[in-house]
PDB file of C-alpha atoms in Angstrom:
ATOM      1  CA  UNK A   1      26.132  78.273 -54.422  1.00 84.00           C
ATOM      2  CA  UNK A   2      23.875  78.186 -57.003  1.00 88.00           C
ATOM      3  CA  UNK A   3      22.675  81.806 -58.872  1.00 88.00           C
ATOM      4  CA  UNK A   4      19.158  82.292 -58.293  1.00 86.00           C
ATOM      5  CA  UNK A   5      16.756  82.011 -61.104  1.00 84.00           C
ATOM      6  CA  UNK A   6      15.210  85.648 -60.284  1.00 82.00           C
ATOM      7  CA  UNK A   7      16.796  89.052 -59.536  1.00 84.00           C
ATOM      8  CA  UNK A   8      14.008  90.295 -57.301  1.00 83.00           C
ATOM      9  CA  UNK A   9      11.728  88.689 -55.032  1.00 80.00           C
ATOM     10  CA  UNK A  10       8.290  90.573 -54.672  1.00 79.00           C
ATOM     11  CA  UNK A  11       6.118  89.739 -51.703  1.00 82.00           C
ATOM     12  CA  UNK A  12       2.426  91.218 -51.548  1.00 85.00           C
ATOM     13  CA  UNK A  13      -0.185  90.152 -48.590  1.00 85.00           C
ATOM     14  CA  UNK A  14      -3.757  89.535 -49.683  1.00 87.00           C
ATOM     15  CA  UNK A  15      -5.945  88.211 -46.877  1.00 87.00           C
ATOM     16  CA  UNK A  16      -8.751  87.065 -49.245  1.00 90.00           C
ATOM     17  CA  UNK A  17      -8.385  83.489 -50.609  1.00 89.00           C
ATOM     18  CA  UNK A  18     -10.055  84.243 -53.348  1.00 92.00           C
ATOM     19  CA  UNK A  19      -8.230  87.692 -54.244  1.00 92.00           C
ATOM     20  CA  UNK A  20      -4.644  85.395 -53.784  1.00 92.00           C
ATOM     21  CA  UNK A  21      -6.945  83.205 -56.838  1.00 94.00           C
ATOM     22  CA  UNK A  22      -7.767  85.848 -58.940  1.00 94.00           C
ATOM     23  CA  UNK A  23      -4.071  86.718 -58.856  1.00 92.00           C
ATOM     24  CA  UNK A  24      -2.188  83.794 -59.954  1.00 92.00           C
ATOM     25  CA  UNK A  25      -5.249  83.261 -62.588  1.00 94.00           C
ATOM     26  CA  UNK A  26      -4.541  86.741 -64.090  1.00 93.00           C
ATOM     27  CA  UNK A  27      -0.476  85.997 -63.809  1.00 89.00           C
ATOM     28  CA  UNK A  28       0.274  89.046 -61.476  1.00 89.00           C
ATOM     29  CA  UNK A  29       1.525  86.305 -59.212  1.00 90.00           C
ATOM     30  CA  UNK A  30       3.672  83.573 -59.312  1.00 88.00           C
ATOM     31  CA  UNK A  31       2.632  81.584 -56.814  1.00 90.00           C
ATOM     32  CA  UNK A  32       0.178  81.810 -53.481  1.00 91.00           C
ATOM     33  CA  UNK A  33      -0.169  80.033 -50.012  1.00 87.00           C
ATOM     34  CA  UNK A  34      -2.068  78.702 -47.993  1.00 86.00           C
ATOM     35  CA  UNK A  35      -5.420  78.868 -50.814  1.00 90.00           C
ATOM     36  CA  UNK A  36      -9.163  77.849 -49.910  1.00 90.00           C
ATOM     37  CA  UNK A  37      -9.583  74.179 -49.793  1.00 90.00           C
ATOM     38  CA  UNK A  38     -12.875  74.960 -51.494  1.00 93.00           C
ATOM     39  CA  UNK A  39     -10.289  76.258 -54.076  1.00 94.00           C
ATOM     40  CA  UNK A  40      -8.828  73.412 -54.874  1.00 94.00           C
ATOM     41  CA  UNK A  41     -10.453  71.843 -57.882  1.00 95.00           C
ATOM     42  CA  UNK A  42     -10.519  75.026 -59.468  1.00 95.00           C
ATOM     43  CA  UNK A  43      -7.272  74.907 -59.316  1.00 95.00           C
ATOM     44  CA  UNK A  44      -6.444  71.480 -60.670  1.00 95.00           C
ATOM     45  CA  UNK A  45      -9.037  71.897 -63.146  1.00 96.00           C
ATOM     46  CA  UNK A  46      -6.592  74.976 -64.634  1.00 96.00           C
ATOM     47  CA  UNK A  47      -3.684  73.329 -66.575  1.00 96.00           C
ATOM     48  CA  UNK A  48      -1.889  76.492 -66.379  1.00 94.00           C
ATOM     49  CA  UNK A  49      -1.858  76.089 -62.347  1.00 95.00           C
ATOM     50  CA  UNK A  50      -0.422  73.402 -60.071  1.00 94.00           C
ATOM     51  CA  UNK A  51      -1.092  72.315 -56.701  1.00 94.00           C
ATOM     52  CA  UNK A  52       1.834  71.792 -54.372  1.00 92.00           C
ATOM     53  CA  UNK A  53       0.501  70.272 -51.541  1.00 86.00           C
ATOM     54  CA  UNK A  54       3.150  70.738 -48.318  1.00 83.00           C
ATOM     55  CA  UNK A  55       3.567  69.558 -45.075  1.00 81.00           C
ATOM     56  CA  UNK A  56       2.591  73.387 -42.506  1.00 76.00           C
ATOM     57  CA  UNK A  57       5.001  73.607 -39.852  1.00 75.00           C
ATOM     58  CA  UNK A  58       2.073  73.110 -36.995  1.00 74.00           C
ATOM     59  CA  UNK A  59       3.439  74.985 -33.497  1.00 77.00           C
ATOM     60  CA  UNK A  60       1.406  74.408 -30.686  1.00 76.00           C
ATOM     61  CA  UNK A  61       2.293  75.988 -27.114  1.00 78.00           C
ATOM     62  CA  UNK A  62       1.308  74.763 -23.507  1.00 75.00           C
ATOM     63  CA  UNK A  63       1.330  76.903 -20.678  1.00 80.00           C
ATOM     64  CA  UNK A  64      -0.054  76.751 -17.471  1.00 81.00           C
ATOM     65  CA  UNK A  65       1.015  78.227 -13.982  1.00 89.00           C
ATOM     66  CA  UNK A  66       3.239  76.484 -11.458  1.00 91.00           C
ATOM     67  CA  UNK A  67       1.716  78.092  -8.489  1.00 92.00           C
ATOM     68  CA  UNK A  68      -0.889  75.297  -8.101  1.00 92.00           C
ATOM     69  CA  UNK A  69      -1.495  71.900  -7.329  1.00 93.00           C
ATOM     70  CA  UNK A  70      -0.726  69.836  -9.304  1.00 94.00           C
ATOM     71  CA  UNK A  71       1.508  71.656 -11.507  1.00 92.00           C
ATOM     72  CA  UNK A  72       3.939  72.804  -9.009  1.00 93.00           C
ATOM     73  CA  UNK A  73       5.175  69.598  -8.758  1.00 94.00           C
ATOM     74  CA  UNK A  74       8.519  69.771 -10.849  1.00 94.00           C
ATOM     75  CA  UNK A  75       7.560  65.760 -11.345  1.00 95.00           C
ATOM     76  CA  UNK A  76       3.906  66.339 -12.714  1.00 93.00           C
ATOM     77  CA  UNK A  77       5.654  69.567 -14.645  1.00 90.00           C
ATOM     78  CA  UNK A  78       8.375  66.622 -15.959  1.00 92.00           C
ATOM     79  CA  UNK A  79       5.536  64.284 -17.148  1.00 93.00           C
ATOM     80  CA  UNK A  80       3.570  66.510 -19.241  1.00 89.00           C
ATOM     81  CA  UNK A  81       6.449  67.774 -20.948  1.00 87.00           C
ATOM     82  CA  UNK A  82       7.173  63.699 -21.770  1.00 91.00           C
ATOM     83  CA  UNK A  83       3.331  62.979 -22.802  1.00 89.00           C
ATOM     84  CA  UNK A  84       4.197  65.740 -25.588  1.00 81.00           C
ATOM     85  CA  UNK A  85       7.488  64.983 -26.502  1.00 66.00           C
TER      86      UNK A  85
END
């Protein structure tokens, strides 16, 4: 494979948008996630910044119990799961 460009890999958890801002501004980061959509013009505005918009892996989960009516019928179980699929 291919040698990576960095040695080390630091991650660091900041729960603030704005702190994860203040960070790359300052260059004690790299790069953030997930920042404040209010965020974003500030950061297009920078030319030392770029956005990378990406598709989020969305997970959703179902559940429900199959003790009643009408989900414990296997076949009204069967159609759900083929709505969602």
């Amino acid at each position: 494979g291919q040698v990576a460009a960095h040695q080390t890999a630091v991650l660091r958890w900041a729960s603030e948008g704005a702190q994860r801002l203040l960070e790359l501004q300052s260059g004690n980061v790299d790069g953030i996630t997930f920042p404040s959509t209010d965020d974003y013009p500030t950061i297009e505005d920078d030319p030392n910044l770029t956005l990378v918009p990406k598709p989020e892996a969305n997970i959703f989960y179902i559940g429900f119990t199959n003790t009643f009516a009408p989900f414990d019928d296997v076949r009204v179980r069967q159609a759900v799961a083929l709505g969602i699929d």
